[in-house]
Tab-separated table of C-alpha atoms and ligand atoms in Angstrom:
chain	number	residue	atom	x	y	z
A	17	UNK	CA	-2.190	16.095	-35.595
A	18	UNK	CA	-0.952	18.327	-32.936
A	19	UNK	CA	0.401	16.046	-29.544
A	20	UNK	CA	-2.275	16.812	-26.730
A	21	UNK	CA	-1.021	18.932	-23.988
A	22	UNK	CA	-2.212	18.915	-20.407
A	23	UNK	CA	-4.572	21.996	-20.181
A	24	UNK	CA	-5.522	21.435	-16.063
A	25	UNK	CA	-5.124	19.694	-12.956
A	26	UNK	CA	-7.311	19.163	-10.534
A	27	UNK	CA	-7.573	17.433	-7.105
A	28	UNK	CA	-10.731	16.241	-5.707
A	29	UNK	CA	-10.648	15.220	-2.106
A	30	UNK	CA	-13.402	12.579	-1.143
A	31	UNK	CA	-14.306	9.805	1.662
A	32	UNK	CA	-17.046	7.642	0.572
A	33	UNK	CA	-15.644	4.938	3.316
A	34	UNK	CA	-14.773	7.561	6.205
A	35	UNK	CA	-11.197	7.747	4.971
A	36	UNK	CA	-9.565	10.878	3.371
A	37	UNK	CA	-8.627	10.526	-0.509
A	38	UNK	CA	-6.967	12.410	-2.382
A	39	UNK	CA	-7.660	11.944	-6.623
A	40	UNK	CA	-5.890	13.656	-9.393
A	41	UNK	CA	-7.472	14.214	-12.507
A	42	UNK	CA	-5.164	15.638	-15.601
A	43	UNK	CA	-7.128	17.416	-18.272
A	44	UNK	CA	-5.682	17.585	-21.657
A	45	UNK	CA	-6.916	19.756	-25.164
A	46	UNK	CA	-9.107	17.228	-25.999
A	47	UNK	CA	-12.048	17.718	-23.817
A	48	UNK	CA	-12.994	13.996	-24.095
A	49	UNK	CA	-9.695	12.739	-22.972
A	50	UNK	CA	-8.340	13.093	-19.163
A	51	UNK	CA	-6.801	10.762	-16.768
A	52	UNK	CA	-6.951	9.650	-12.988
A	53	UNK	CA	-4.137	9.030	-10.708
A	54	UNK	CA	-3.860	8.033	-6.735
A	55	UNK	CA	-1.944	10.830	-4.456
A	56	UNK	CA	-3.614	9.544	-1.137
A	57	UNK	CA	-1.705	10.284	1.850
A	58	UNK	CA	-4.733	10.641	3.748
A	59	UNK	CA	-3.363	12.410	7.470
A	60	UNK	CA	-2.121	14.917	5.553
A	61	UNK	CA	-4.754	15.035	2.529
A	62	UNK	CA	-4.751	18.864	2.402
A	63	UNK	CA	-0.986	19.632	1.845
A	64	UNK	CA	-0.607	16.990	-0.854
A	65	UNK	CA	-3.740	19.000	-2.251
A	66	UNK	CA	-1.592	22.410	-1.813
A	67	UNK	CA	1.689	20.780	-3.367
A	68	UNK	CA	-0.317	19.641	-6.565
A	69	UNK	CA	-2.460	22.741	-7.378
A	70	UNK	CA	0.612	25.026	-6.196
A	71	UNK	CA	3.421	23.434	-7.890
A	72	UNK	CA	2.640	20.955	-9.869
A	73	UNK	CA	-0.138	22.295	-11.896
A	74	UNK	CA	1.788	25.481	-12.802
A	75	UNK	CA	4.695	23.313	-13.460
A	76	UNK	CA	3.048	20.916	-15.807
A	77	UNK	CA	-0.260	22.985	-17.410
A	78	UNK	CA	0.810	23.037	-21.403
A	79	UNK	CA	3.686	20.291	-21.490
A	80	UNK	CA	2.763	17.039	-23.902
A	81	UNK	CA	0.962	14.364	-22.339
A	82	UNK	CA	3.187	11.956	-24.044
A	83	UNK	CA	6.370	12.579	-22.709
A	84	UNK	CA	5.696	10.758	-18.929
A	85	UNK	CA	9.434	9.789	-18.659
A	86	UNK	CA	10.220	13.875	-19.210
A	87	UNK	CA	7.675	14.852	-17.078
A	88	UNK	CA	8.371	12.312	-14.064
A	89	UNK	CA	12.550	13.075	-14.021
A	90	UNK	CA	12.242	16.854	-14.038
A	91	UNK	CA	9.412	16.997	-11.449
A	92	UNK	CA	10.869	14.888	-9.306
A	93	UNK	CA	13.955	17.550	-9.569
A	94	UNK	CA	11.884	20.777	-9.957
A	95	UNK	CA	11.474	21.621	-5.971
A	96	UNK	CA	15.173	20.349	-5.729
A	97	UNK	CA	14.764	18.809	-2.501
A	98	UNK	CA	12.967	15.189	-3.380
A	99	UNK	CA	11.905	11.857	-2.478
A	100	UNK	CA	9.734	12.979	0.712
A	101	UNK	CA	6.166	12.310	1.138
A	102	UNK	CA	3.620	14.950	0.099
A	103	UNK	CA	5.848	15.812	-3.246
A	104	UNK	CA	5.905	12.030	-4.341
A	105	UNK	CA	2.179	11.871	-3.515
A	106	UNK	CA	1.239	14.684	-5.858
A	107	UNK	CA	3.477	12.670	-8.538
A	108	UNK	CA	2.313	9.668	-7.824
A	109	UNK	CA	-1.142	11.108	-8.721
A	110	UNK	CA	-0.084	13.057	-11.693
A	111	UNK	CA	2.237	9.846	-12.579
A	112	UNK	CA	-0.765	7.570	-12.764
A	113	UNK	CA	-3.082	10.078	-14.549
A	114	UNK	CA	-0.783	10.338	-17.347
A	115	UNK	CA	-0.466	6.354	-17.680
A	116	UNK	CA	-4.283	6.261	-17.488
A	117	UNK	CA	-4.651	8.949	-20.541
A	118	UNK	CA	-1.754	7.018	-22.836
A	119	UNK	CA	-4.173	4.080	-22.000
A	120	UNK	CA	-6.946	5.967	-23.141
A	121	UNK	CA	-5.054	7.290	-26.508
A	122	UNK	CA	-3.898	3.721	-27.588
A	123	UNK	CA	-7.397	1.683	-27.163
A	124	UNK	CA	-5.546	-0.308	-24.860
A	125	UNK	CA	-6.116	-0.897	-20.887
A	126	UNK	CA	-2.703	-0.670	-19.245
A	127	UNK	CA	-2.069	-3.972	-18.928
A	128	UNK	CA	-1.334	-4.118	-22.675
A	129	UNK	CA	0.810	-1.062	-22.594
A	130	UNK	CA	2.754	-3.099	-19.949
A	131	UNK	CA	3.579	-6.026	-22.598
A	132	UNK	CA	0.268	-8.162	-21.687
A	133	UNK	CA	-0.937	-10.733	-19.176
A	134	UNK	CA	1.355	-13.105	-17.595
A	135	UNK	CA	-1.740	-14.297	-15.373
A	136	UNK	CA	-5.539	-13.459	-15.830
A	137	UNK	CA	-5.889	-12.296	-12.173
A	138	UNK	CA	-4.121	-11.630	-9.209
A	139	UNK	CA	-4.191	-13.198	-5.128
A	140	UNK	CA	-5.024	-11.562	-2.959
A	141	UNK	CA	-5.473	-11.115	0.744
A	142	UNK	CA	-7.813	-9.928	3.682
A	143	UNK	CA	-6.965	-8.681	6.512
A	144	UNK	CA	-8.564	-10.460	9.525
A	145	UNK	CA	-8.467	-8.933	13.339
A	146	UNK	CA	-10.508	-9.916	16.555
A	147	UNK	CA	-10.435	-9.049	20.423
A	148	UNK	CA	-10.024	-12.608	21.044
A	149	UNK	CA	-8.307	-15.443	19.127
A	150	UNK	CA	-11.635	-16.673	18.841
A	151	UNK	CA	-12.872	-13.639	17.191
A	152	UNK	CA	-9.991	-13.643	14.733
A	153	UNK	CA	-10.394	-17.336	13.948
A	154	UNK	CA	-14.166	-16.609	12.949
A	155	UNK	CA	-12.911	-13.744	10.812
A	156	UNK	CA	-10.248	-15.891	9.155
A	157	UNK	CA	-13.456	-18.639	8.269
A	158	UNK	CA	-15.730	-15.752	7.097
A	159	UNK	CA	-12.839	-15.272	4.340
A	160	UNK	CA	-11.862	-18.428	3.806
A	161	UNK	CA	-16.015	-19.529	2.812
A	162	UNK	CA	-15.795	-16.225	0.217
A	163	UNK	CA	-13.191	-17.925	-1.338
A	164	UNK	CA	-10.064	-15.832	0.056
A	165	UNK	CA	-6.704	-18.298	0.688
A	166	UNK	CA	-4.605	-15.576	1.991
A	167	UNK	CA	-5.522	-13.620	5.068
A	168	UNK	CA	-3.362	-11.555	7.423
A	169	UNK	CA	-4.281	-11.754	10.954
A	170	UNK	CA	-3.471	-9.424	13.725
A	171	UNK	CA	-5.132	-9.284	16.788
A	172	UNK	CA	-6.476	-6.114	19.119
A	173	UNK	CA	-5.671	-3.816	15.316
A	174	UNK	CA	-1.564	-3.812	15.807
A	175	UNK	CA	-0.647	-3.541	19.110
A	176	UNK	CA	-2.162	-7.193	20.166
A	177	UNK	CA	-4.323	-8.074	23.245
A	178	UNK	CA	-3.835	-8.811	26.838
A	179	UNK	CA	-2.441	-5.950	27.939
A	180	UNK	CA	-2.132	-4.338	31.712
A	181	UNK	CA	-0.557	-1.091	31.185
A	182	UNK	CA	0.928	0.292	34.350
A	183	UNK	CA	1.992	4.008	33.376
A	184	UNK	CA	3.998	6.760	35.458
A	185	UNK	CA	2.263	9.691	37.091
A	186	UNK	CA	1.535	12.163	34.549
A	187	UNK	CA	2.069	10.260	31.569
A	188	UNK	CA	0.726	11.649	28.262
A	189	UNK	CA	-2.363	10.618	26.538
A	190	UNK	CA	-2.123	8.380	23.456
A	191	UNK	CA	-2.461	4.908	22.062
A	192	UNK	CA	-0.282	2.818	24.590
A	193	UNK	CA	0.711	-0.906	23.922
A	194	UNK	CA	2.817	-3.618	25.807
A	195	UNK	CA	5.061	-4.802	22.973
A	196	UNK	CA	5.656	-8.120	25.092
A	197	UNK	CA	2.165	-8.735	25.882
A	198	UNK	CA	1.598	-8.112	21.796
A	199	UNK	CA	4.138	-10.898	21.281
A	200	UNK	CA	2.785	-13.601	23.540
A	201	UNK	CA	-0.615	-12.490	22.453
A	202	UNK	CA	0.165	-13.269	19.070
A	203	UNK	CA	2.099	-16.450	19.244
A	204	UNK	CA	-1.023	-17.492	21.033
A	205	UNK	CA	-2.823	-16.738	18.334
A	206	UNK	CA	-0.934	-18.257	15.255
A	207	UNK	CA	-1.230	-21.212	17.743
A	208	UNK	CA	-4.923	-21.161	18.049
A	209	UNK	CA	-5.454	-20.609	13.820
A	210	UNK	CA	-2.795	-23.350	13.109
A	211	UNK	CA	-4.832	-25.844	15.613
A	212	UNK	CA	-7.958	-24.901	14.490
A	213	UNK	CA	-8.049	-23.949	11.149
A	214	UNK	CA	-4.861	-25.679	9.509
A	215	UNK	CA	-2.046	-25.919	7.602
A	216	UNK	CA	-3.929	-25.521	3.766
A	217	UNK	CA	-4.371	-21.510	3.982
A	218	UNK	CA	-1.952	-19.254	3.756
A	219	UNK	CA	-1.864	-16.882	6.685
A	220	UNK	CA	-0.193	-13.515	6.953
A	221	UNK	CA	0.920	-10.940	9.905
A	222	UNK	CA	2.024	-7.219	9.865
A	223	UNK	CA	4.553	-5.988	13.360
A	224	UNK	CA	3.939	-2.242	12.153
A	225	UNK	CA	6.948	-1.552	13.120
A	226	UNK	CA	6.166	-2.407	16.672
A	227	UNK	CA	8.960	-3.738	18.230
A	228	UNK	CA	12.567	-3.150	18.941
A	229	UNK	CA	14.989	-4.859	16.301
A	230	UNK	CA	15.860	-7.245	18.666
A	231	UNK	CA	12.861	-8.276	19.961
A	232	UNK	CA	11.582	-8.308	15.699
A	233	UNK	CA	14.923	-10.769	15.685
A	234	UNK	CA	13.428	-12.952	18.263
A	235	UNK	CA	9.612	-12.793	17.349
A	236	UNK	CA	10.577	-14.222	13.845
A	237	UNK	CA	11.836	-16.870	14.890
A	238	UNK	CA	8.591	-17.475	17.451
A	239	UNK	CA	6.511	-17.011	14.488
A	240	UNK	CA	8.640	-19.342	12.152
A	241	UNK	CA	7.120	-22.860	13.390
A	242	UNK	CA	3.697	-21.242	12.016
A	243	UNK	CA	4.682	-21.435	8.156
A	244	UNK	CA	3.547	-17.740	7.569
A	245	UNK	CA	3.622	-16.387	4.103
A	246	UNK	CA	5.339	-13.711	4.588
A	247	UNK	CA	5.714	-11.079	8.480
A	248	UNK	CA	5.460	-7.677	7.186
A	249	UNK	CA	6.984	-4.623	8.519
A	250	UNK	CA	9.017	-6.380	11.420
A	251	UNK	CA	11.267	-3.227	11.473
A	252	UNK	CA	11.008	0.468	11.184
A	253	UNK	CA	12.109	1.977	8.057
A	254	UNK	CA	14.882	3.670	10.128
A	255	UNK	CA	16.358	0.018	11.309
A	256	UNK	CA	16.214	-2.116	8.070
A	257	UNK	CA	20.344	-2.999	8.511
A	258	UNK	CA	18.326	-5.174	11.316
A	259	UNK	CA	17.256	-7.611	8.621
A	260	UNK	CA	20.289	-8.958	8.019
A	261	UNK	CA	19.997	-11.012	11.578
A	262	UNK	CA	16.481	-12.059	11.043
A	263	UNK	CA	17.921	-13.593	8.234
A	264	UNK	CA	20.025	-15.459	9.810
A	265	UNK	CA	17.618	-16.661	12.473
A	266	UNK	CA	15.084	-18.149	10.401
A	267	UNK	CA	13.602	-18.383	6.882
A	268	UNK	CA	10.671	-16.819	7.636
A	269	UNK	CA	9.512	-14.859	4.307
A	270	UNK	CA	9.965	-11.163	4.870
A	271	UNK	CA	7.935	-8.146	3.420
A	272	UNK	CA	8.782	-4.796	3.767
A	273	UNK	CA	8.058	-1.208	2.213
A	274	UNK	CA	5.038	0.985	2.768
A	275	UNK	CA	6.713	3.846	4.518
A	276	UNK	CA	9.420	3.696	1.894
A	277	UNK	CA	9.940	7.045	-0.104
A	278	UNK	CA	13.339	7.034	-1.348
A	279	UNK	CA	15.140	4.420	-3.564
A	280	UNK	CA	17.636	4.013	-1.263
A	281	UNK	CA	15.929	2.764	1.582
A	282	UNK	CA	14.519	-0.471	-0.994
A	283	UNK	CA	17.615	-0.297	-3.041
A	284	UNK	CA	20.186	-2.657	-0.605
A	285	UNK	CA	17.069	-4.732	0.747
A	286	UNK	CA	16.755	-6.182	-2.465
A	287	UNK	CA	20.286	-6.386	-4.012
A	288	UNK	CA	21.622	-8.025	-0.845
A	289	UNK	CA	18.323	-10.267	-0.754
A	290	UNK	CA	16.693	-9.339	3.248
A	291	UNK	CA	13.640	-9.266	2.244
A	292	UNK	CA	10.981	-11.321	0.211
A	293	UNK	CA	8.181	-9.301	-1.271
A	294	UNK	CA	8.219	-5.561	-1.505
A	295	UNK	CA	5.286	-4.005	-0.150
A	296	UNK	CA	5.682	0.198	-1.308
A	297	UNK	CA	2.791	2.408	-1.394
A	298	UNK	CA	2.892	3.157	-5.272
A	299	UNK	CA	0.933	5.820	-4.114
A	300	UNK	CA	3.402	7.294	-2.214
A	301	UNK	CA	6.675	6.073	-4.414
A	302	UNK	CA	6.068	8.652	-7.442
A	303	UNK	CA	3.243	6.585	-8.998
A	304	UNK	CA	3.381	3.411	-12.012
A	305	UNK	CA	6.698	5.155	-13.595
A	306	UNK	CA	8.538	4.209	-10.738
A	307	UNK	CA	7.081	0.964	-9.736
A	308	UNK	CA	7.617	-0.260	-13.092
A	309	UNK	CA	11.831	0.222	-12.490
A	310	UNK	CA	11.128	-1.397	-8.725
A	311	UNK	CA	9.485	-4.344	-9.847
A	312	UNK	CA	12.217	-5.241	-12.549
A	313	UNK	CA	14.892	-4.452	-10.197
A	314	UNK	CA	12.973	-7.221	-7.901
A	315	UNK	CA	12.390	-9.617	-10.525
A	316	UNK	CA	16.446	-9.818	-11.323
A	317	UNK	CA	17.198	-10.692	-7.566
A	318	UNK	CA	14.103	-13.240	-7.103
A	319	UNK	CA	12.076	-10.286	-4.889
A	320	UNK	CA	8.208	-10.446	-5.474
A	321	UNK	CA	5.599	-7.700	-5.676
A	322	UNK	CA	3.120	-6.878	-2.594
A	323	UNK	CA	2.397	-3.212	-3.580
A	324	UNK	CA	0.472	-1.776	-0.344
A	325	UNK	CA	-3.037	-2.135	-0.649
A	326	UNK	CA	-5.098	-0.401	2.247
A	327	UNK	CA	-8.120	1.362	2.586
A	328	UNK	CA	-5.692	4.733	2.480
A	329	UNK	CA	-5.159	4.210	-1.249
A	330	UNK	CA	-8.111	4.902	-3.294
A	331	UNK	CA	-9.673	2.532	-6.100
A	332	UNK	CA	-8.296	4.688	-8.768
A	333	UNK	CA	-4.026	3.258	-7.001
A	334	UNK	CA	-6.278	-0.399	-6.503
A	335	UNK	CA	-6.439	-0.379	-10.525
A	336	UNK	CA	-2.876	0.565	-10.798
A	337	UNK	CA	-1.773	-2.030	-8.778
A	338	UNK	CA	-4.232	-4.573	-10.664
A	339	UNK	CA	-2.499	-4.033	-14.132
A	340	UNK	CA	0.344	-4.140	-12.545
A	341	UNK	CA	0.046	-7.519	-10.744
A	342	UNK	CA	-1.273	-9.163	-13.611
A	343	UNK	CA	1.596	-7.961	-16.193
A	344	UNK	CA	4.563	-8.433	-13.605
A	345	UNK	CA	6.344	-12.220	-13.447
A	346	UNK	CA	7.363	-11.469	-10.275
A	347	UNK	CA	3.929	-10.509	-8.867
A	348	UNK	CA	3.885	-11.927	-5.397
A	349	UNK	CA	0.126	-10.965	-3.736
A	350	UNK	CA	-2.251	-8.254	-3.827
A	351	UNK	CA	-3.207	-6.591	-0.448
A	352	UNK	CA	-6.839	-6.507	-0.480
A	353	UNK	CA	-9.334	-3.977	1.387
A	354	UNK	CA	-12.787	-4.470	-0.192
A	355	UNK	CA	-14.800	-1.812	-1.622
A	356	UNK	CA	-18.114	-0.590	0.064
A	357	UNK	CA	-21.210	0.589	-1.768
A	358	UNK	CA	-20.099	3.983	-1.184
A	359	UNK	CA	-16.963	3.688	-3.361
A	360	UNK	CA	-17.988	1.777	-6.084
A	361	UNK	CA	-21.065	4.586	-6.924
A	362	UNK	CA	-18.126	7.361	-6.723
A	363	UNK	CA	-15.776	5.360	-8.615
A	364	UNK	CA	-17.000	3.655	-11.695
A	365	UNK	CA	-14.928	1.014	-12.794
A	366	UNK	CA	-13.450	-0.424	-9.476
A	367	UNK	CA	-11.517	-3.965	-9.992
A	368	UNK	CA	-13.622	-6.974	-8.954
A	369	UNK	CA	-12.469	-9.902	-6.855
A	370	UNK	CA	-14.122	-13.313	-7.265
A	371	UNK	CA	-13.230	-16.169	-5.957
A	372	UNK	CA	-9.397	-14.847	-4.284
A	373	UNK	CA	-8.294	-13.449	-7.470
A	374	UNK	CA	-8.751	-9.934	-8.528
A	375	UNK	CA	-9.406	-8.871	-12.256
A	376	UNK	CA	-8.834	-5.232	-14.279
A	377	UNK	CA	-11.186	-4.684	-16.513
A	378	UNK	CA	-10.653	-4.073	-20.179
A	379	UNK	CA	-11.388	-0.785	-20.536
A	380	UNK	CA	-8.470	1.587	-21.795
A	381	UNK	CA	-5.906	2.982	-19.467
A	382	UNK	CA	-6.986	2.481	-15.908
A	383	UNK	CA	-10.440	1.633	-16.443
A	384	UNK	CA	-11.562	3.139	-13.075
A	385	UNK	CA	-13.624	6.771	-13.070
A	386	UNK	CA	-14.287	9.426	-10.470
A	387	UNK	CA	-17.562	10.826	-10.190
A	388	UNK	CA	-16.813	13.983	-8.877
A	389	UNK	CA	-20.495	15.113	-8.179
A	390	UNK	CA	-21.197	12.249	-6.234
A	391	UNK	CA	-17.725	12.203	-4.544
A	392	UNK	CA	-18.787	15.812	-3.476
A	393	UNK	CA	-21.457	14.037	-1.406
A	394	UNK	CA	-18.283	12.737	0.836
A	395	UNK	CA	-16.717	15.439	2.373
A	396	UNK	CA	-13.187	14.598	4.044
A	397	UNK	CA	-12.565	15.779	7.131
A	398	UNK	CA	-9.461	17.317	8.642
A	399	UNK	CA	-8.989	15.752	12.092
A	400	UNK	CA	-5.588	14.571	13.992
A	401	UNK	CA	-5.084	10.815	13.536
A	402	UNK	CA	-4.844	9.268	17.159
A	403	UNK	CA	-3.478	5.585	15.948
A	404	UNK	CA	-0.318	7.585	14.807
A	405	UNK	CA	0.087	8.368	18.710
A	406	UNK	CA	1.295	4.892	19.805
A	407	UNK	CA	3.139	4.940	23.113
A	408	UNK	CA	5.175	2.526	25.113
A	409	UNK	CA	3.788	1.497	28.764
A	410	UNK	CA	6.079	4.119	30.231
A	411	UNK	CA	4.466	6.903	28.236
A	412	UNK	CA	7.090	7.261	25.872
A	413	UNK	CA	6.640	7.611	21.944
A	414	UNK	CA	6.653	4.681	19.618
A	415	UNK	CA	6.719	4.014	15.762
A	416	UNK	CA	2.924	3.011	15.501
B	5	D8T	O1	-0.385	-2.939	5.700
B	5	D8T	C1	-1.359	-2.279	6.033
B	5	D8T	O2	-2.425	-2.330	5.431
B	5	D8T	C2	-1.258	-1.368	7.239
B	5	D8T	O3	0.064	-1.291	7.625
B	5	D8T	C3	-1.868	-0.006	6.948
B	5	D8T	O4	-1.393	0.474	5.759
B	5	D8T	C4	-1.529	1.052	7.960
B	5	D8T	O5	-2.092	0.681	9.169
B	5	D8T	C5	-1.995	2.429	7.561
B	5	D8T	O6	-3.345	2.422	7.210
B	6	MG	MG1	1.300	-2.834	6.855
């Protein structure tokens, strides 16, 4: 029997939850068989669109669905310049949708194709936010009585509370923050959750890249006394040689990753051992084929997994990272968003958490659908983010 070739690719651009998504779906000669892949980079949905039905799809339309390895090197290649977002989200889609169809041709979900189950699900965690350490401390309980023992709390979304900007004349509009009053605000915080709520849960916090590497140096070692399980993000991609002195300052567990796009920048965090779990948007990284290298690369220098799991990454990359989680010994936690009713109808198949943990199914390759009539009924919308704006007190731009 003849291989199957890929005969069309398609994007389909929905938001069933308000955020933009961007699905790939690879056709192949067999009209029963496609597959489904994540390219979400969802503030600039409609040039990872152009990249995949411009270049990709007349790159890829009539090559062997088989050959993933072939196809993943010489796309990454084919526009020369590489490793940028928009080009590795288009891959990352097309990356995922052929896993999902080799899936689909074996029987097998991907889990199997993976060499099998080293746990039946995977941890996860919430992420829990408030105006008031109050409010966050009734959000953390919410979680904790549906079962969840890992939740990630941030205060005022990530640029903390308690804050009396004081701006010059003329100063631009945007999303300003005190990164000091952030700091105290969320000391006070981690203070409040530890008196209040305990020791026995496991509680997480993300900087965002919010802070000057000094002040991430000091802040780590304010938030050590707390017993976090991991502080993500503390630095900006652009200052990760920073790590090396949080290191020495405490033993706080560090994360680290989802603006990461090229190798390099994860390569000397893990072989020189500054961080703890790596947190990439697989999304965002070139999709599973990639991942799969990351997370062995990890598991020789005692790095765990933390693939980023927002509401920016559709079900179709949640599924990805599911089989992935539960097939990887050095699976660390699952970032967990939730699913509204919305999401589920457009995508059949979405990964179910009970109790903390969340499962695949057993269904062959991905085991996750798109309904593309219904996902019609979302329309995504092409505005400006704001949040991206983030602004010191003095007007000037920040990493957000
Ligand atoms: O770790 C997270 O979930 C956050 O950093 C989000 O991905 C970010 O705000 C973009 O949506
Ligand atoms: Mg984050």
């Amino acid at each position: 029997m003849e291989n199957l070739k890929i005969r069309n690719i398609k994007t389909i651009l929905t938001a069933p939850e308000g955020i933009n998504l961007v699905v790939v779906k690879v056709e192949t000669t067999d009209p029963e068989i496609y597959g489904v892949g994540c390219a979400t980079f969802t503030q600039r949905y409609l040039t990872v669109q152009n990249a995949i039905e411009q270049y990709m799809k007349p790159l890829l339309v009539g090559k062997d669905v088989n050959s993933i390895n072939d196809i993943w090197h010489s796309s990454i290649v084919s526009g020369y310049w590489r490793n940028g977002p928009v080009l590795n989200n288009a891959l990352s889609g097309v990356d995922m949708a052929l896993w999902d169809i080799k899936g689909k041709m074996a029987g097998m979900p991907l889990y199997e194709l993976f060499g099998g189950k080293v746990r039946e699900g995977a941890a996860v965690y919430r992420h829990a936010d408030g105006g008031s350490v109050g409010q966050v401390e009734e959000n953390v309980r919410a979680y904790m009585e549906q079962g969840y023992r890992y939740i990630r709390c941030q205060m005022g979304t990530y640029g903390g509370v308690g804050q009396s900007i004081v701006s010059p004349e003329g100063a631009p509009a945007g999303a300003y923050y005190d990164p000091k009053a952030y700091m105290k605000s969320i000391v006070g915080l981690f203070e409040h959750l530890r008196a209040q709520v305990g020791w026995d849960i496991e509680l997480l916090h993300d900087i965002h890249e919010r802070l000057t590497p000094i002040d991430a140096v000091n802040f780590a070692k304010k938030l050590e006394p707390f017993q976090l399980f991991f502080l993500e993000d503390a630095l900006p991609p652009e200052q990760v040689e920073w790590f090396r002195l949080i290191r020495q300052h405490s033993s706080i567990p560090l994360a680290m990753g989802e603006l990461f796009n090229n190798p390099n920048e994860w390569m000397p965090l893990i072989t020189n051992r500054l961080i703890d779990y790596i947190r990439v948007h697989i999304s965002q990284i070139g999709g599973i084929t990639p991942a799969r290298k990351l997370a062995a690369l990890c598991d020789s220098f005692g790095v765990r997994t933390a693939w980023h799991g927002p509401g920016d990454t559709s079900p179709v990359g949640h599924a990805a990272h599911v089989h992935l989680d539960v097939s990887t010994i050095n699976f660390g936690i699952q970032e967990w968003n939730g699913f509204n009713d919305a999401i589920r109808e457009v995508f059949p198949g979405c990964p179910e958490v009970r109790n903390g943990y969340v499962y695949p199914n057993d269904k062959p390759g991905l085991g996750i659908d798109i309904d593309e009539k219904l996902a019609a009924k979302y329309p995504c919308e092409n505005v400006l983010p704001t949040w991206t704006n983030a602004r010191l007190p003095d007007g000037s731009p920040m990493t957000p």
